[in-house]
Coordinates of C-alpha atoms in Angstrom, one line a residue:
M1404 CA -8.2 36.3 -7.8
K1405 CA -7.5 32.8 -6.6
K1406 CA -3.9 31.7 -7.4
I1407 CA -3.4 28.1 -8.3
L1408 CA -0.6 25.6 -8.7
L1409 CA -1.9 22.6 -10.5
I1410 CA -0.3 19.5 -9.1
T1411 CA -0.8 16.3 -11.0
T1412 CA 0.4 12.9 -10.0
T1413 CA 1.8 9.9 -11.8
C1414 CA 2.7 7.1 -9.4
L1415 CA 5.4 4.7 -10.5
L1416 CA 4.8 2.1 -7.8
T1417 CA 7.1 -0.8 -7.3
A1418 CA 5.6 -4.0 -8.6
G1419 CA 4.0 -6.2 -5.9
I1420 CA 3.6 -3.5 -3.3
S1421 CA 0.4 -3.7 -1.3
F1422 CA -0.9 -2.9 2.1
A1423 CA -2.2 -6.4 2.8
Q1424 CA -0.3 -8.9 4.9
T1425 CA 0.3 -12.4 3.4
V1426 CA -0.1 -15.5 5.6
S1427 CA 1.6 -18.7 4.4
S1428 CA 2.6 -22.0 5.7
F1429 CA 6.2 -22.1 6.9
A1430 CA 7.0 -25.3 8.8
G1431 CA 5.1 -28.4 10.1
K1432 CA 2.5 -30.8 8.7
A1433 CA -0.9 -30.1 10.2
H1434 CA -2.3 -32.9 12.2
N1435 CA -4.5 -33.6 15.3
N1436 CA -2.6 -36.6 16.9
P1437 CA 0.6 -35.3 18.4
S1438 CA 1.2 -38.5 20.4
S1439 CA 1.4 -40.6 17.2
N1440 CA 3.0 -38.1 14.9
V1441 CA 6.5 -37.7 16.2
S1442 CA 9.3 -36.3 14.0
N1443 CA 12.6 -38.0 13.7
S1444 CA 15.8 -36.0 14.3
T1445 CA 15.8 -34.3 10.9
A1446 CA 12.9 -33.4 8.5
D1447 CA 12.1 -31.1 5.7
L1448 CA 10.1 -28.0 6.7
A1449 CA 6.8 -29.3 5.2
D1450 CA 7.3 -32.8 6.6
A1451 CA 8.1 -32.0 10.2
Y1452 CA 5.7 -33.0 12.9
F1453 CA 5.5 -30.6 15.9
N1454 CA 3.8 -31.2 19.2
K1455 CA 2.3 -27.8 20.3
P1456 CA 5.1 -25.6 19.1
E1457 CA 5.2 -22.3 21.0
G1458 CA 8.4 -20.2 21.5
L1459 CA 10.3 -18.7 18.6
A1460 CA 13.8 -17.2 18.7
W1461 CA 16.5 -16.4 16.2
D1462 CA 20.2 -16.7 16.8
N1463 CA 22.7 -14.2 15.4
N1464 CA 23.2 -16.4 12.3
G1465 CA 19.5 -16.4 11.4
N1466 CA 18.7 -19.9 12.7
L1467 CA 15.3 -20.3 14.3
Y1468 CA 14.7 -22.1 17.6
V1469 CA 11.3 -23.6 18.2
T1470 CA 10.2 -24.8 21.7
E1471 CA 7.6 -27.6 21.9
S1472 CA 6.1 -30.0 24.4
N1473 CA 9.3 -31.9 25.2
K1474 CA 12.2 -30.6 23.1
I1475 CA 13.9 -27.8 21.4
R1476 CA 14.0 -27.8 17.6
L1477 CA 16.2 -25.7 15.2
I1478 CA 15.3 -24.6 11.7
A1479 CA 18.3 -24.0 9.5
N1480 CA 19.0 -24.4 5.8
G1481 CA 15.4 -25.4 5.1
K1482 CA 15.5 -28.3 7.5
V1483 CA 14.1 -29.0 11.0
Y1484 CA 16.6 -30.5 13.5
N1485 CA 16.1 -31.8 16.9
R1486 CA 18.8 -30.2 19.0
S1487 CA 17.8 -30.8 22.6
G1488 CA 15.3 -33.0 24.4
K1489 CA 13.6 -36.4 23.6
I1490 CA 12.4 -37.3 20.2
G1491 CA 9.7 -39.7 21.2
D1492 CA 6.1 -39.4 22.4
P1493 CA 5.9 -36.4 24.7
S1494 CA 3.7 -38.4 27.1
F1495 CA 6.6 -40.6 28.0
S1496 CA 9.6 -38.2 27.6
L1497 CA 8.8 -35.1 29.7
G1498 CA 11.4 -34.5 32.3
Y1499 CA 14.1 -32.3 33.8
K1500 CA 17.6 -33.3 32.9
N1501 CA 20.6 -31.4 31.8
G1502 CA 22.9 -32.8 29.1
T1503 CA 23.9 -32.9 25.5
G1504 CA 21.4 -33.3 22.6
N1505 CA 18.6 -35.8 23.3
A1506 CA 20.1 -36.7 26.7
A1507 CA 18.5 -33.5 28.0
S1508 CA 14.8 -33.3 28.8
Y1509 CA 12.2 -30.6 29.2
Y1510 CA 8.6 -30.1 30.5
A1511 CA 6.6 -27.9 28.2
P1512 CA 9.1 -25.1 27.3
T1513 CA 7.2 -22.0 26.1
A1514 CA 9.6 -19.4 25.0
A1515 CA 13.3 -18.7 24.0
V1516 CA 15.7 -15.8 23.4
C1517 CA 19.3 -15.8 22.1
D1518 CA 22.2 -13.7 23.3
A1519 CA 24.8 -12.0 21.2
A1520 CA 27.1 -15.1 21.5
G1521 CA 24.4 -17.4 20.1
N1522 CA 23.4 -19.1 23.3
A1523 CA 19.7 -19.8 23.6
F1524 CA 17.8 -19.3 26.9
I1525 CA 14.7 -21.5 27.2
V1526 CA 11.7 -20.8 29.4
D1527 CA 11.0 -24.3 30.8
D1528 CA 7.5 -23.7 32.0
G1529 CA 6.7 -27.1 33.6
N1530 CA 10.1 -27.2 35.3
H1531 CA 9.8 -23.5 36.5
A1532 CA 13.3 -22.8 35.2
I1533 CA 15.3 -20.9 32.7
R1534 CA 17.5 -23.3 30.8
R1535 CA 20.6 -22.4 28.8
L1536 CA 21.5 -24.1 25.5
T1537 CA 25.0 -23.6 24.1
R1538 CA 25.2 -22.0 20.7
F1539 CA 24.6 -24.0 17.5
V1540 CA 27.9 -24.6 15.6
N1541 CA 26.9 -27.3 13.1
V1542 CA 24.5 -30.3 12.9
G1543 CA 27.2 -32.7 14.1
D1544 CA 28.2 -30.6 17.2
G1545 CA 26.0 -31.3 20.2
Q1546 CA 24.5 -28.5 22.2
I1547 CA 24.6 -28.7 26.0
A1548 CA 21.6 -27.9 28.1
S1549 CA 22.0 -26.6 31.7
T1550 CA 19.9 -24.7 34.3
F1551 CA 20.6 -21.0 34.3
A1552 CA 18.0 -19.8 36.8
G1553 CA 15.2 -21.4 38.9
G1554 CA 14.2 -25.0 39.0
N1555 CA 16.1 -27.5 41.0
P1556 CA 18.5 -29.6 38.9
S1557 CA 18.7 -32.3 41.6
A1558 CA 15.0 -33.1 41.4
N1559 CA 13.1 -35.2 38.8
F1560 CA 11.1 -32.0 37.9
G1561 CA 11.8 -28.4 38.7
Q1562 CA 10.3 -27.0 41.9
P1563 CA 7.8 -24.1 41.8
G1564 CA 8.0 -21.2 44.1
Y1565 CA 8.8 -17.5 44.4
R1566 CA 12.3 -16.3 45.4
D1567 CA 14.7 -13.8 44.2
G1568 CA 18.3 -15.0 44.1
T1569 CA 21.1 -16.1 41.9
G1570 CA 20.9 -19.1 39.5
T1571 CA 19.2 -22.2 40.8
A1572 CA 18.6 -20.5 44.2
A1573 CA 15.8 -18.4 42.6
R1574 CA 12.3 -19.7 42.1
F1575 CA 9.6 -19.2 39.5
E1576 CA 6.1 -20.6 39.1
A1577 CA 5.1 -21.5 35.5
P1578 CA 7.2 -18.8 33.7
K1579 CA 5.9 -18.2 30.1
G1580 CA 7.7 -15.5 28.1
I1581 CA 11.2 -14.0 27.9
A1582 CA 12.8 -11.0 26.3
M1583 CA 16.4 -9.6 26.3
D1584 CA 17.7 -6.0 26.3
K1585 CA 20.8 -4.7 24.5
D1586 CA 22.9 -5.3 27.7
G1587 CA 21.9 -9.0 27.9
N1588 CA 19.5 -8.6 30.8
M1589 CA 16.4 -10.9 30.5
Y1590 CA 12.8 -10.2 31.5
V1591 CA 10.5 -13.1 32.3
T1592 CA 6.8 -13.2 32.8
D1593 CA 6.2 -15.3 35.9
F1594 CA 2.7 -16.5 35.1
L1595 CA 1.4 -17.9 38.4
N1596 CA 3.4 -15.5 40.5
D1597 CA 1.8 -12.5 38.6
C1598 CA 5.2 -10.8 38.4
I1599 CA 7.7 -9.6 35.9
R1600 CA 11.2 -10.9 36.8
K1601 CA 14.6 -9.6 35.7
I1602 CA 17.7 -11.8 35.2
T1603 CA 21.1 -10.3 34.8
P1604 CA 23.7 -11.9 32.5
G1605 CA 25.2 -13.3 35.7
G1606 CA 22.0 -15.1 36.6
V1607 CA 20.8 -12.7 39.4
V1608 CA 17.0 -12.8 39.6
T1609 CA 15.0 -9.9 41.0
T1610 CA 11.4 -8.8 40.8
L1611 CA 10.9 -5.9 38.4
A1612 CA 7.1 -5.4 38.7
G1613 CA 4.2 -7.0 40.5
K1614 CA 3.9 -8.7 43.8
K1615 CA 3.6 -12.4 44.5
G1616 CA 0.1 -13.5 45.7
E1617 CA -1.6 -10.2 44.7
T1618 CA -3.4 -10.5 41.4
G1619 CA -4.8 -7.4 39.7
S1620 CA -4.4 -4.9 36.9
T1621 CA -3.0 -1.9 38.7
D1622 CA -0.7 0.6 37.1
A1623 CA 2.0 2.3 39.2
S1624 CA 5.0 4.5 38.9
G1625 CA 7.1 1.9 40.8
G1626 CA 7.2 -1.8 40.2
A1627 CA 6.3 -3.0 43.7
N1628 CA 2.9 -1.3 43.5
A1629 CA 2.0 -2.6 40.0
R1630 CA -0.3 -5.7 39.8
F1631 CA -0.6 -8.3 37.0
N1632 CA -3.0 -11.1 36.3
S1633 CA -1.2 -14.0 34.7
P1634 CA 1.3 -12.2 32.5
Y1635 CA 2.2 -14.3 29.4
G1636 CA 4.1 -12.8 26.4
I1637 CA 6.8 -10.2 26.6
A1638 CA 8.9 -8.3 24.1
M1639 CA 11.3 -5.3 24.1
Y1640 CA 9.3 -2.2 23.1
D1641 CA 12.2 0.2 23.1
D1642 CA 15.5 0.6 25.0
N1643 CA 13.7 1.5 28.2
H1644 CA 10.4 -0.6 28.1
V1645 CA 9.0 -4.0 27.6
V1646 CA 5.4 -4.8 26.5
V1647 CA 3.6 -7.6 28.3
T1648 CA 0.4 -9.5 27.5
D1649 CA -1.6 -9.8 30.7
F1650 CA -3.5 -12.9 29.8
G1651 CA -5.9 -13.0 32.8
T1652 CA -7.2 -9.4 32.5
P1653 CA -6.9 -9.4 29.4
A1654 CA -4.6 -6.4 28.6
L1655 CA -1.5 -5.2 27.0
R1656 CA 0.9 -3.5 29.5
K1657 CA 4.1 -1.5 29.2
V1658 CA 6.8 -1.8 31.9
N1659 CA 9.8 0.5 32.4
I1660 CA 12.8 -1.8 32.7
K1661 CA 14.6 0.7 35.0
T1662 CA 11.9 1.5 37.5
G1663 CA 9.2 -1.2 37.0
G1664 CA 6.7 1.6 36.4
T1665 CA 3.7 0.1 34.6
T1666 CA 1.0 1.5 32.3
T1667 CA -1.8 -0.1 30.5
I1668 CA -2.0 0.3 26.7
V1669 CA -5.1 -1.7 26.0
T1670 CA -7.5 -3.5 28.3
G1671 CA -10.9 -5.1 27.9
F1672 CA -12.8 -8.1 26.8
P1673 CA -14.0 -9.2 24.2
H1674 CA -12.0 -8.8 21.0
K1675 CA -12.8 -5.3 19.7
D1676 CA -11.0 -3.1 17.1
G1677 CA -10.9 0.7 17.2
S1678 CA -9.4 3.1 19.6
L1679 CA -7.2 2.0 22.4
A1680 CA -9.7 3.3 24.9
D1681 CA -12.5 1.1 23.5
G1682 CA -10.4 -1.9 22.2
G1683 CA -10.2 -5.4 23.8
F1684 CA -8.7 -8.8 23.6
R1685 CA -9.9 -12.4 23.8
S1686 CA -6.8 -14.4 24.8
P1687 CA -3.6 -12.4 24.3
R1688 CA -0.4 -14.5 24.4
G1689 CA 2.6 -14.0 22.2
V1690 CA 3.8 -10.4 21.4
A1691 CA 6.3 -8.9 19.0
V1692 CA 7.3 -5.3 18.2
V1693 CA 8.1 -4.1 14.7
D1694 CA 9.0 -0.6 13.8
G1695 CA 7.1 0.8 16.8
L1696 CA 4.0 -1.3 16.2
I1697 CA 3.0 -4.0 18.7
Y1698 CA 1.7 -7.3 17.3
V1699 CA -0.2 -9.7 19.6
A1700 CA -1.3 -13.3 19.1
D1701 CA -4.9 -13.1 20.3
N1702 CA -6.7 -16.4 20.2
T1703 CA -7.3 -17.0 16.4
T1704 CA -6.1 -13.6 15.2
I1705 CA -3.0 -11.4 15.1
R1706 CA -3.8 -7.9 16.3
V1707 CA -1.7 -4.8 15.7
I1708 CA -1.5 -1.9 18.2
D1709 CA -0.4 1.6 17.3
E1710 CA 0.2 3.4 20.6
T1711 CA 1.1 6.6 18.8
N1712 CA -2.1 6.8 16.9
K1713 CA -4.0 5.1 19.7
T1714 CA -5.6 2.3 17.6
I1715 CA -6.0 -1.5 17.7
S1716 CA -7.0 -3.5 14.7
T1717 CA -7.0 -7.1 13.5
F1718 CA -4.0 -7.7 11.3
A1719 CA -4.6 -11.3 10.2
G1720 CA -7.1 -14.0 10.9
S1721 CA -10.7 -14.0 12.1
K1722 CA -12.1 -13.7 15.6
S1723 CA -15.2 -15.8 14.6
S1724 CA -13.9 -18.4 12.2
T1725 CA -11.0 -20.9 12.8
G1726 CA -9.1 -23.2 10.5
N1727 CA -5.8 -23.7 8.7
Q1728 CA -6.0 -21.5 5.7
D1729 CA -3.3 -19.4 4.1
G1730 CA -4.4 -16.1 2.6
V1731 CA -4.2 -12.3 2.8
G1732 CA -4.9 -10.5 6.0
L1733 CA -8.4 -11.2 7.4
D1734 CA -9.0 -14.0 4.8
A1735 CA -6.4 -16.2 6.5
R1736 CA -7.5 -18.7 9.2
F1737 CA -5.7 -19.9 12.3
G1738 CA -6.3 -22.2 15.2
I1739 CA -5.3 -21.1 18.7
L1740 CA -2.2 -19.0 18.5
H1741 CA 0.5 -19.0 21.1
G1742 CA 4.1 -17.8 20.2
L1743 CA 4.8 -14.8 18.0
G1744 CA 8.3 -13.7 16.8
Y1745 CA 9.8 -11.2 14.4
D1746 CA 12.6 -12.2 12.1
G1747 CA 14.2 -8.8 11.9
G1748 CA 13.2 -8.4 8.3
N1749 CA 9.6 -8.1 7.0
A1750 CA 7.9 -11.1 8.6
L1751 CA 6.3 -12.4 11.7
Y1752 CA 6.1 -16.0 12.6
V1753 CA 3.4 -17.5 14.7
T1754 CA 2.9 -20.9 16.3
D1755 CA -0.5 -22.6 15.9
H1756 CA -1.2 -24.9 18.8
S1757 CA -4.4 -26.4 17.2
H1758 CA -2.7 -27.6 14.1
H1759 CA 0.9 -28.0 15.4
I1760 CA 2.4 -25.8 12.7
I1761 CA 4.2 -22.5 12.2
K1762 CA 2.9 -19.8 9.9
K1763 CA 4.7 -16.9 8.3
V1764 CA 3.0 -13.5 8.1
T1765 CA 4.7 -11.0 5.7
I1766 CA 4.4 -7.4 6.9
D1767 CA 4.0 -5.9 3.4
N1768 CA 3.5 -2.3 4.5
L1769 CA 7.1 -2.1 5.6
A1770 CA 8.1 -1.7 1.9
P1771 CA 8.4 2.0 0.9
V1772 CA 5.5 3.7 -0.8
A1773 CA 6.9 7.0 -2.2
D1774 CA 4.8 10.2 -1.8
F1775 CA 5.4 13.8 -1.0
S1776 CA 3.5 17.0 -0.4
A1777 CA 4.0 20.7 -1.3
T1778 CA 3.4 23.6 1.2
K1779 CA 2.0 25.8 -1.5
T1780 CA -0.3 25.0 -4.4
N1781 CA 0.0 28.6 -5.8
I1782 CA 3.3 29.4 -7.3
E1783 CA 4.7 32.4 -9.1
I1784 CA 8.2 33.2 -10.3
N1785 CA 10.7 33.3 -7.4
E1786 CA 8.1 32.1 -4.9
E1787 CA 9.3 29.4 -2.6
T1788 CA 7.6 26.1 -1.9
T1789 CA 8.7 23.3 0.4
L1790 CA 8.5 19.6 -0.6
T1791 CA 8.1 17.1 2.1
D1792 CA 8.6 13.3 1.9
I1793 CA 5.5 11.7 3.3
S1794 CA 6.2 8.2 2.1
G1795 CA 4.6 5.2 3.6
G1796 CA 6.4 2.1 4.9
K1797 CA 9.4 1.9 7.1
P1798 CA 11.4 5.2 7.1
A1799 CA 13.8 5.7 4.2
T1800 CA 17.5 4.8 4.5
K1801 CA 18.2 6.6 1.2
R1802 CA 16.3 9.4 -0.6
S1803 CA 16.8 11.4 -3.7
W1804 CA 14.8 14.3 -5.4
V1805 CA 14.9 15.3 -9.1
I1806 CA 13.3 18.5 -10.3
E1807 CA 13.1 19.2 -14.0
A1808 CA 10.9 20.7 -16.7
N1809 CA 8.5 18.3 -18.3
A1810 CA 10.3 18.8 -21.6
G1811 CA 13.6 17.9 -20.2
G1812 CA 16.4 19.1 -17.9
T1813 CA 16.3 22.7 -16.5
T1814 CA 18.5 25.2 -14.8
N1815 CA 15.5 27.3 -13.7
V1816 CA 15.2 25.7 -10.2
V1817 CA 16.9 27.2 -7.2
I1818 CA 17.4 25.0 -4.1
V1819 CA 16.8 27.4 -1.3
K1820 CA 17.2 24.8 1.5
G1821 CA 17.9 21.1 1.5
D1822 CA 20.0 18.3 0.0
L1823 CA 18.6 16.7 -3.0
N1824 CA 20.4 13.4 -2.2
K1825 CA 19.3 13.1 1.4
D1826 CA 16.8 15.4 3.0
K1827 CA 13.2 14.7 3.8
D1828 CA 12.3 18.4 3.3
I1829 CA 13.6 20.7 0.5
T1830 CA 12.6 24.2 -0.3
V1831 CA 12.8 25.3 -3.9
K1832 CA 11.8 28.2 -6.2
F1833 CA 11.5 28.6 -9.9
T1834 CA 13.1 31.4 -11.9
A1835 CA 11.2 30.9 -15.1
T1836 CA 7.7 30.0 -16.2
G1837 CA 7.0 26.5 -17.4
V1838 CA 5.7 23.1 -16.5
Y1839 CA 7.9 21.3 -13.9
K1840 CA 7.9 17.9 -12.4
V1841 CA 9.4 16.4 -9.2
T1842 CA 10.5 12.8 -8.8
L1843 CA 11.1 11.4 -5.3
K1844 CA 12.9 8.0 -4.9
V1845 CA 13.0 6.4 -1.5
T1846 CA 14.8 3.2 -0.4
N1847 CA 14.7 1.1 2.7
E1848 CA 15.8 -2.4 3.5
F1849 CA 12.5 -3.8 2.1
G1850 CA 12.5 -2.2 -1.3
V1851 CA 12.6 0.9 -3.5
D1852 CA 9.8 3.1 -4.7
E1853 CA 9.4 6.2 -6.8
V1854 CA 6.8 8.8 -7.5
T1855 CA 6.6 11.7 -10.0
K1856 CA 4.4 14.7 -9.7
S1857 CA 4.1 17.5 -12.2
L1858 CA 4.0 21.1 -10.8
L1859 CA 2.1 22.7 -13.6
N1860 CA 2.3 26.3 -14.9
V1861 CA 4.7 28.3 -12.8
S1862 CA 3.6 31.7 -13.9
T1863 CA 4.4 35.4 -13.5
V1864 CA 0.9 36.0 -12.1
G1865 CA -1.1 33.2 -10.6
I1866 CA -4.6 33.8 -11.8
E1867 CA -7.1 31.0 -12.0
N1868 CA -6.7 30.4 -15.7
I1869 CA -3.1 31.2 -16.7
E1870 CA -3.1 32.8 -20.1
L1871 CA 0.4 33.4 -21.2
L1872 CA -1.2 32.1 -24.4
S1873 CA -4.3 34.1 -25.3
L1874 CA -6.6 31.2 -25.5
N1875 CA -10.4 30.6 -25.7
V1876 CA -11.9 27.1 -24.9
Y1877 CA -15.5 26.2 -25.6
P1878 CA -18.0 24.8 -24.8
N1879 CA -17.1 24.9 -21.1
P1880 CA -18.8 23.0 -19.4
V1881 CA -18.5 20.3 -22.0
T1882 CA -21.7 18.6 -22.8
G1883 CA -20.7 16.5 -25.8
N1884 CA -17.4 14.9 -26.9
T1885 CA -15.7 17.9 -28.6
L1886 CA -13.7 20.7 -27.1
T1887 CA -12.6 23.6 -29.3
L1888 CA -9.5 25.7 -28.7
N1889 CA -9.0 29.1 -30.4
L1890 CA -5.8 31.1 -30.3
N1891 CA -6.5 34.9 -30.3
E1892 CA -3.0 35.6 -31.7
G1893 CA -0.8 33.4 -33.8
S1894 CA -1.3 29.8 -34.9
F1895 CA -0.7 26.3 -33.6
D1896 CA 2.7 24.8 -34.6
N1897 CA 2.7 21.3 -33.3
G1898 CA 1.3 22.5 -30.0
E1899 CA 1.0 19.9 -27.2
L1900 CA -2.5 19.6 -25.7
L1901 CA -2.9 17.5 -22.5
L1902 CA -6.2 16.9 -20.7
M1903 CA -5.7 15.5 -17.2
D1904 CA -8.0 14.4 -14.4
M1905 CA -7.8 15.5 -10.8
Q1906 CA -5.3 12.8 -10.0
G1907 CA -2.9 13.9 -12.7
K1908 CA -3.7 11.1 -15.1
I1909 CA -3.5 12.1 -18.8
V1910 CA -6.9 11.2 -20.3
D1911 CA -6.4 12.7 -23.7
R1912 CA -3.3 13.9 -25.6
E1913 CA -3.4 15.6 -29.0
T1914 CA -1.2 17.8 -31.2
A1915 CA -2.5 20.9 -32.8
T1916 CA -0.5 21.2 -36.1
H1917 CA -1.6 24.4 -37.8
G1918 CA -4.1 27.3 -37.8
S1919 CA -5.5 29.2 -34.9
Q1920 CA -8.2 26.7 -34.1
H1921 CA -8.2 23.0 -33.1
T1922 CA -11.0 20.7 -32.1
M1923 CA -10.2 17.9 -29.6
I1924 CA -12.3 14.7 -30.0
L1925 CA -12.7 13.6 -26.4
P1926 CA -13.0 10.0 -25.2
D1927 CA -15.9 9.0 -23.0
L1928 CA -15.0 10.5 -19.6
P1929 CA -16.8 10.6 -16.2
K1930 CA -18.3 13.9 -15.2
G1931 CA -16.1 16.1 -13.1
V1932 CA -13.2 18.7 -13.1
Y1933 CA -10.3 18.3 -15.6
F1934 CA -7.3 20.5 -16.5
L1935 CA -6.2 21.3 -20.0
N1936 CA -2.6 22.3 -20.4
V1937 CA -1.4 23.8 -23.7
R1938 CA 2.2 24.4 -24.8
N1939 CA 2.8 26.1 -28.1
N1940 CA 5.9 27.9 -29.5
G1941 CA 7.5 28.2 -26.0
M1942 CA 4.3 29.6 -24.4
I1943 CA 1.9 27.9 -22.1
G1944 CA -1.8 28.2 -21.1
S1945 CA -4.1 26.3 -18.8
R1946 CA -7.8 26.0 -18.4
R1947 CA -10.0 24.3 -15.9
I1948 CA -12.6 22.2 -17.8
M1949 CA -15.9 20.9 -16.5
I1950 CA -17.4 17.8 -18.2
Q1951 CA -21.1 17.3 -17.6

């Protein structure tokens, strides 16, 4: 005989949880005339005018740096402040000058990263330099810009080239992206040199991977033998690797920060979702990593790459339609996207070059979605089953299990293995027949969720239709809207009758008050398999019901 444990599910999901990512306007007023629309030194988020915003970086106080054509902006307390570089028309204010506040000048800075002390390091693309901006203290305290590596601070504009060295003795050519590891080392995509460069906290520049003058897309176990084709965006992937968008190939590459060893995660053109082996990009630029997933600003879309499951998909936007439209996931519309940053919480931020604005993209699937599984769906007295947390969202920081009889608390559950207040897996057994339910509650930094499942009819013998109650049910299959129950012994005494669908939803509930027979008047129900659970005078019975 087939033994069955009937598991029914009632999900108590946190309000507002969904698996769709929400795109909303964050900062900047959309426009198409950056030369005329120039912000003053301070503006509200919605009223700020940007000129081709690109790089995004947060300091250790949650303030957001934005690089644009000729200056460095800071977003703090709902305002946009000009912190370094010229305020006027970029056509007349591009330059290369160190100094405090608007005395400094830049030439198309493309990226930024902040160290633990709050200093910002700016990739000054047109000046072929890495600039250092002292930490933000308050609006009235000026921030000092200096040259940290590359460039030539004695010239009107930084000098391109290729040279390893310390500080301003080093040379870059059109660097684009920057990332920083936990030890303060920086990694820079040297766009026109087709290399990945490393800069120590002391300013020593070396070549990590790639070779000047040799363009390609070759993987290698050592950095000197790897080849790149216009590397653009870069982000820390884990403690030992960075991911790089190889714009000219186009591809997404992974580089070991110890050895320079390089592997390709995705390569190909055009934009294509699916497996990593078959996927492709159009114009990959900015890149960010969140909870092991890699997000890439790819032309007019944001893509998401799951290296573990070997998939690439479109996360937000459309590959065939452009615009400036907030929305959910693929319904949103962007212009050409460049910079991409992660705020450390549940949102990405992306810079839209076409509309000169910054968009926020909430990663809704980081919130917990509670769920669990059981190893056995057939249970008898003293038989063990293991419950496993299979919740969605970012992993739980806190977890709790509750096991009880449907009618209330119980002492009939033995915890064979596991901690009810912590463990992902627990093993339990039941010492008495009955109807039991399990509730799992999971918490992470993005929310709380809870799910309850009823483990029905733990029995002494697990036959297909448990009959601790001697019970006849007819007609079965049901062809009309009535179902009759007949007790072979005894009579109903406020017996509880529950009819449930395959998902555990109760579709009909009645009470049988007296006599040995009760007729249930069923609501209109779809055809399919249902389960009838009967509890009467401390005894239980269960029947599988077919509705035709």
